[in-house]
Structures are given as structure tokens and as C-alpha cells.
PDB file of C-alpha atoms in Angstrom:
ATOM      1  CA  SER A  22      88.604  84.884  90.991  1.00 48.00           C
ATOM      2  CA  SER A  23      85.549  87.057  91.278  1.00 54.00           C
ATOM      3  CA  LEU A  24      83.642  88.512  88.381  1.00 57.00           C
ATOM      4  CA  LEU A  25      82.334  92.043  88.440  1.00 51.00           C
ATOM      5  CA  PRO A  26      78.573  92.325  88.504  1.00 54.00           C
ATOM      6  CA  PRO A  27      77.125  93.376  85.131  1.00 55.00           C
ATOM      7  CA  ALA A  28      76.163  96.821  86.459  1.00 55.00           C
ATOM      8  CA  ALA A  29      79.815  97.605  87.243  1.00 56.00           C
ATOM      9  CA  LEU A  30      81.050  96.892  83.716  1.00 54.00           C
ATOM     10  CA  PRO A  31      81.392  99.986  81.535  1.00 58.00           C
ATOM     11  CA  ALA A  32      78.965 100.219  78.660  1.00 62.00           C
ATOM     12  CA  PRO A  33      80.606  99.503  75.302  1.00 61.00           C
ATOM     13  CA  THR A  34      79.871 103.048  74.130  1.00 70.00           C
ATOM     14  CA  ASP A  35      81.191 104.867  77.219  1.00 75.00           C
ATOM     15  CA  TRP A  36      84.636 105.340  75.719  1.00 73.00           C
ATOM     16  CA  LEU A  37      83.116 106.619  72.483  1.00 76.00           C
ATOM     17  CA  MET A  38      80.884 109.088  74.313  1.00 76.00           C
ATOM     18  CA  ARG A  39      83.851 110.320  76.362  1.00 78.00           C
ATOM     19  CA  LEU A  40      85.893 110.733  73.184  1.00 76.00           C
ATOM     20  CA  LEU A  41      83.098 112.630  71.424  1.00 71.00           C
ATOM     21  CA  GLY A  42      82.624 114.800  74.514  1.00 75.00           C
ATOM     22  CA  TRP A  43      86.332 115.608  74.520  1.00 77.00           C
ATOM     23  CA  PHE A  44      86.250 116.500  70.802  1.00 71.00           C
ATOM     24  CA  TRP A  45      83.221 118.710  71.385  1.00 70.00           C
ATOM     25  CA  ARG A  46      84.707 120.488  74.410  1.00 76.00           C
ATOM     26  CA  SER A  47      88.118 120.869  72.766  1.00 75.00           C
ATOM     27  CA  GLY A  48      86.657 122.792  69.846  1.00 78.00           C
ATOM     28  CA  PHE A  49      87.725 120.107  67.354  1.00 78.00           C
ATOM     29  CA  TRP A  50      84.353 120.043  65.563  1.00 81.00           C
ATOM     30  CA  ARG A  51      84.177 123.816  65.430  1.00 85.00           C
ATOM     31  CA  LEU A  52      87.637 123.867  63.879  1.00 89.00           C
ATOM     32  CA  CYS A  53      86.515 121.227  61.341  1.00 89.00           C
ATOM     33  CA  ALA A  54      83.443 123.299  60.448  1.00 90.00           C
ATOM     34  CA  HIS A  55      85.566 126.428  59.948  1.00 93.00           C
ATOM     35  CA  GLY A  56      88.017 124.492  57.789  1.00 95.00           C
ATOM     36  CA  LEU A  57      85.192 123.005  55.744  1.00 95.00           C
ATOM     37  CA  ARG A  58      83.670 126.444  55.181  1.00 96.00           C
ATOM     38  CA  LEU A  59      87.018 127.758  53.972  1.00 97.00           C
ATOM     39  CA  LEU A  60      87.594 124.797  51.630  1.00 96.00           C
ATOM     40  CA  LEU A  61      84.110 125.045  50.149  1.00 97.00           C
ATOM     41  CA  ALA A  62      84.449 128.813  49.684  1.00 97.00           C
ATOM     42  CA  VAL A  63      87.734 128.427  47.813  1.00 96.00           C
ATOM     43  CA  GLY A  64      86.127 125.647  45.760  1.00 95.00           C
ATOM     44  CA  PHE A  65      83.508 128.124  44.528  1.00 95.00           C
ATOM     45  CA  ILE A  66      85.519 131.338  44.201  1.00 96.00           C
ATOM     46  CA  TYR A  67      88.197 129.864  41.945  1.00 93.00           C
ATOM     47  CA  PRO A  68      85.818 128.598  39.204  1.00 92.00           C
ATOM     48  CA  ALA A  69      83.588 131.681  39.535  1.00 95.00           C
ATOM     49  CA  LEU A  70      86.265 134.203  38.588  1.00 94.00           C
ATOM     50  CA  PRO A  71      86.434 133.311  34.854  1.00 93.00           C
ATOM     51  CA  LYS A  72      82.639 133.445  34.733  1.00 93.00           C
ATOM     52  CA  LEU A  73      82.572 136.939  36.244  1.00 94.00           C
ATOM     53  CA  ARG A  74      85.192 138.074  33.702  1.00 94.00           C
ATOM     54  CA  ASN A  75      83.183 136.410  30.896  1.00 91.00           C
ATOM     55  CA  GLN A  76      86.075 134.092  30.051  1.00 90.00           C
ATOM     56  CA  ARG A  77      85.760 130.479  29.028  1.00 87.00           C
ATOM     57  CA  PHE A  78      85.792 128.121  31.985  1.00 79.00           C
ATOM     58  CA  THR A  79      87.621 125.374  30.116  1.00 79.00           C
ATOM     59  CA  SER A  80      89.702 124.856  26.989  1.00 79.00           C
ATOM     60  CA  LEU A  81      87.847 121.671  26.047  1.00 77.00           C
ATOM     61  CA  PRO A  82      86.463 121.698  22.498  1.00 78.00           C
ATOM     62  CA  GLY A  83      82.803 122.690  22.478  1.00 74.00           C
ATOM     63  CA  ASP A  84      81.734 121.438  19.081  1.00 78.00           C
ATOM     64  CA  VAL A  85      80.523 117.918  19.966  1.00 79.00           C
ATOM     65  CA  PRO A  86      77.010 117.813  21.482  1.00 81.00           C
ATOM     66  CA  GLY A  87      76.661 115.865  24.720  1.00 76.00           C
ATOM     67  CA  THR A  88      80.208 116.558  25.902  1.00 80.00           C
ATOM     68  CA  VAL A  89      81.493 118.629  28.793  1.00 82.00           C
ATOM     69  CA  GLY A  90      83.072 121.149  26.439  1.00 83.00           C
ATOM     70  CA  TYR A  91      79.778 121.587  24.580  1.00 86.00           C
ATOM     71  CA  PHE A  92      77.929 122.180  27.848  1.00 86.00           C
ATOM     72  CA  PHE A  93      80.400 124.862  28.962  1.00 87.00           C
ATOM     73  CA  GLU A  94      80.361 126.453  25.515  1.00 86.00           C
ATOM     74  CA  CYS A  95      76.561 126.692  25.661  1.00 88.00           C
ATOM     75  CA  MET A  96      76.787 128.362  29.069  1.00 88.00           C
ATOM     76  CA  TYR A  97      79.470 130.726  27.787  1.00 89.00           C
ATOM     77  CA  GLN A  98      77.247 131.742  24.872  1.00 90.00           C
ATOM     78  CA  MET A  99      74.684 133.088  27.401  1.00 93.00           C
ATOM     79  CA  PRO A 100      76.818 135.810  29.050  1.00 92.00           C
ATOM     80  CA  LEU A 101      74.173 137.126  31.440  1.00 95.00           C
ATOM     81  CA  TRP A 102      73.427 133.632  32.785  1.00 94.00           C
ATOM     82  CA  TYR A 103      77.130 132.750  32.829  1.00 93.00           C
ATOM     83  CA  ARG A 104      77.987 135.790  34.939  1.00 95.00           C
ATOM     84  CA  ALA A 105      74.959 135.281  37.191  1.00 96.00           C
ATOM     85  CA  ILE A 106      76.187 131.772  38.023  1.00 95.00           C
ATOM     86  CA  GLY A 107      79.632 133.173  38.854  1.00 95.00           C
ATOM     87  CA  ALA A 108      78.132 135.923  41.009  1.00 97.00           C
ATOM     88  CA  ALA A 109      75.948 133.414  42.884  1.00 97.00           C
ATOM     89  CA  GLN A 110      78.982 131.214  43.524  1.00 97.00           C
ATOM     90  CA  VAL A 111      81.006 134.141  44.899  1.00 97.00           C
ATOM     91  CA  LEU A 112      78.055 135.291  47.021  1.00 98.00           C
ATOM     92  CA  ALA A 113      77.576 131.814  48.494  1.00 98.00           C
ATOM     93  CA  ALA A 114      81.312 131.526  49.210  1.00 97.00           C
ATOM     94  CA  LEU A 115      81.490 134.922  50.909  1.00 97.00           C
ATOM     95  CA  LEU A 116      78.362 134.281  52.979  1.00 97.00           C
ATOM     96  CA  LEU A 117      79.919 131.025  54.196  1.00 97.00           C
ATOM     97  CA  LEU A 118      82.829 133.026  55.605  1.00 96.00           C
ATOM     98  CA  ILE A 119      80.743 135.670  57.413  1.00 96.00           C
ATOM     99  CA  PRO A 120      79.801 134.257  60.840  1.00 94.00           C
ATOM    100  CA  ARG A 121      76.327 135.832  61.070  1.00 95.00           C
ATOM    101  CA  LEU A 122      75.408 134.767  57.539  1.00 96.00           C
ATOM    102  CA  ARG A 123      77.047 131.350  57.364  1.00 95.00           C
ATOM    103  CA  THR A 124      73.751 129.428  57.539  1.00 95.00           C
ATOM    104  CA  VAL A 125      72.291 131.435  54.649  1.00 97.00           C
ATOM    105  CA  GLY A 126      75.569 130.862  52.801  1.00 97.00           C
ATOM    106  CA  ALA A 127      75.426 127.119  53.462  1.00 97.00           C
ATOM    107  CA  LEU A 128      71.841 126.941  52.168  1.00 97.00           C
ATOM    108  CA  LEU A 129      72.692 128.934  49.038  1.00 97.00           C
ATOM    109  CA  TYR A 130      75.849 126.876  48.525  1.00 97.00           C
ATOM    110  CA  LEU A 131      73.907 123.638  48.920  1.00 97.00           C
ATOM    111  CA  SER A 132      71.314 124.652  46.339  1.00 97.00           C
ATOM    112  CA  ILE A 133      74.000 125.592  43.800  1.00 97.00           C
ATOM    113  CA  ILE A 134      76.218 122.558  44.361  1.00 97.00           C
ATOM    114  CA  VAL A 135      73.309 120.109  44.150  1.00 97.00           C
ATOM    115  CA  ASN A 136      72.499 121.568  40.725  1.00 95.00           C
ATOM    116  CA  ILE A 137      76.149 121.265  39.687  1.00 94.00           C
ATOM    117  CA  PHE A 138      76.188 117.682  40.985  1.00 95.00           C
ATOM    118  CA  LEU A 139      73.102 116.824  38.927  1.00 94.00           C
ATOM    119  CA  ILE A 140      74.779 118.286  35.841  1.00 92.00           C
ATOM    120  CA  THR A 141      77.965 116.290  36.459  1.00 91.00           C
ATOM    121  CA  ILE A 142      76.064 113.020  36.674  1.00 92.00           C
ATOM    122  CA  SER A 143      74.026 113.889  33.567  1.00 91.00           C
ATOM    123  CA  ILE A 144      77.024 114.524  31.298  1.00 88.00           C
ATOM    124  CA  PRO A 145      80.171 112.347  31.287  1.00 81.00           C
ATOM    125  CA  PHE A 146      82.478 114.297  33.622  1.00 81.00           C
ATOM    126  CA  ALA A 147      84.974 111.550  34.642  1.00 85.00           C
ATOM    127  CA  TYR A 148      85.491 111.860  38.436  1.00 90.00           C
ATOM    128  CA  THR A 149      83.860 115.270  38.851  1.00 90.00           C
ATOM    129  CA  PRO A 150      80.629 113.774  40.296  1.00 93.00           C
ATOM    130  CA  VAL A 151      82.694 112.433  43.203  1.00 95.00           C
ATOM    131  CA  VAL A 152      84.092 115.896  43.915  1.00 95.00           C
ATOM    132  CA  THR A 153      80.756 117.685  43.546  1.00 95.00           C
ATOM    133  CA  GLY A 154      79.013 114.980  45.579  1.00 96.00           C
ATOM    134  CA  LEU A 155      81.493 115.433  48.422  1.00 96.00           C
ATOM    135  CA  MET A 156      81.070 119.212  48.199  1.00 97.00           C
ATOM    136  CA  ALA A 157      77.290 118.746  48.451  1.00 97.00           C
ATOM    137  CA  LEU A 158      77.724 116.477  51.487  1.00 96.00           C
ATOM    138  CA  GLY A 159      80.011 119.083  53.059  1.00 95.00           C
ATOM    139  CA  ALA A 160      77.445 121.824  52.497  1.00 96.00           C
ATOM    140  CA  LEU A 161      74.722 119.591  53.921  1.00 95.00           C
ATOM    141  CA  ALA A 162      76.907 118.942  56.972  1.00 92.00           C
ATOM    142  CA  LEU A 163      77.258 122.697  57.497  1.00 93.00           C
ATOM    143  CA  VAL A 164      73.494 123.173  57.257  1.00 93.00           C
ATOM    144  CA  VAL A 165      72.989 120.408  59.840  1.00 89.00           C
ATOM    145  CA  TRP A 166      75.785 121.879  62.012  1.00 85.00           C
ATOM    146  CA  ASP A 167      74.031 125.274  62.095  1.00 84.00           C
ATOM    147  CA  TYR A 168      70.607 123.751  62.796  1.00 80.00           C
ATOM    148  CA  PRO A 169      69.534 124.882  66.297  1.00 71.00           C
TER     149      PRO A 169
END
């Protein structure tokens, strides 16, 4: 039996590069980016609506300092700031969905979600830091995706 010379053996990463090339050419990554933009936009519009209407974001009791409910109650007691946060969230979400402005939207989204993530790790929020952390990673991925 004869062995192939080392130069004739395929490189271990050839199959991976072919697979990535196929995904790229097939539009798979573009479809993933569009889906991610849509998911992130919905993830900001839904919690922004009560803020824009100056309604409480949660029904948690807000009388114990250092709790999630207390934090949201403090935000609610500053109506101008509360509505500004909601407006910024809606703006970031809408910019993500407009093709020409999606990079600006991703940058705005990233700045807002990183702040939300820092808040969720500062106050006991159960599993919310996981969600906000993944949202921040998604926004960062979109910024990297749009980088020339």
C-alpha cells in the first residue's frame, strides 16, 4: 500500500473553510444578522413602551432599598429620565431596523445595554444578567459585523 505524500493530504481546516465559505455565499450569516437585529429591537421596544407612557415597569414592591423593585421605583419617580430611557431604547431599536442606520443603531444599542447589564450585576436580578449579557454580546456582534 502506498501512502500519499504529505502535500497531497488536505489541511485539517480545509473542510471548515469550505463550510464557512458556503455559509457566507449562501447568505446564512446575513440572515442571522437580520434575525439578531429583529430580536434585539423587540427586546428593547417591549420594555420601553411602559416607560414612554409613564407607567411602572414592574409590579415588584419598591419599598425595600437595594432591591430591583426599589431601583425601578426610583427610576419611575423621575419621569423625565424614565421617559428619556424609553425613548432612547425605541430609537436604538428603530435604527437597528433601518438598513442605512443600522450601525449607528447597533452602537447606540450597545451603549444602552452595557449600562443595563452593569445595573443588573449591581443589584440582585436573578438571571437577568445572563439575558442582558447575551444582548450586549449580540449588539457587539452587530457592531463587528458592520465594521468595514
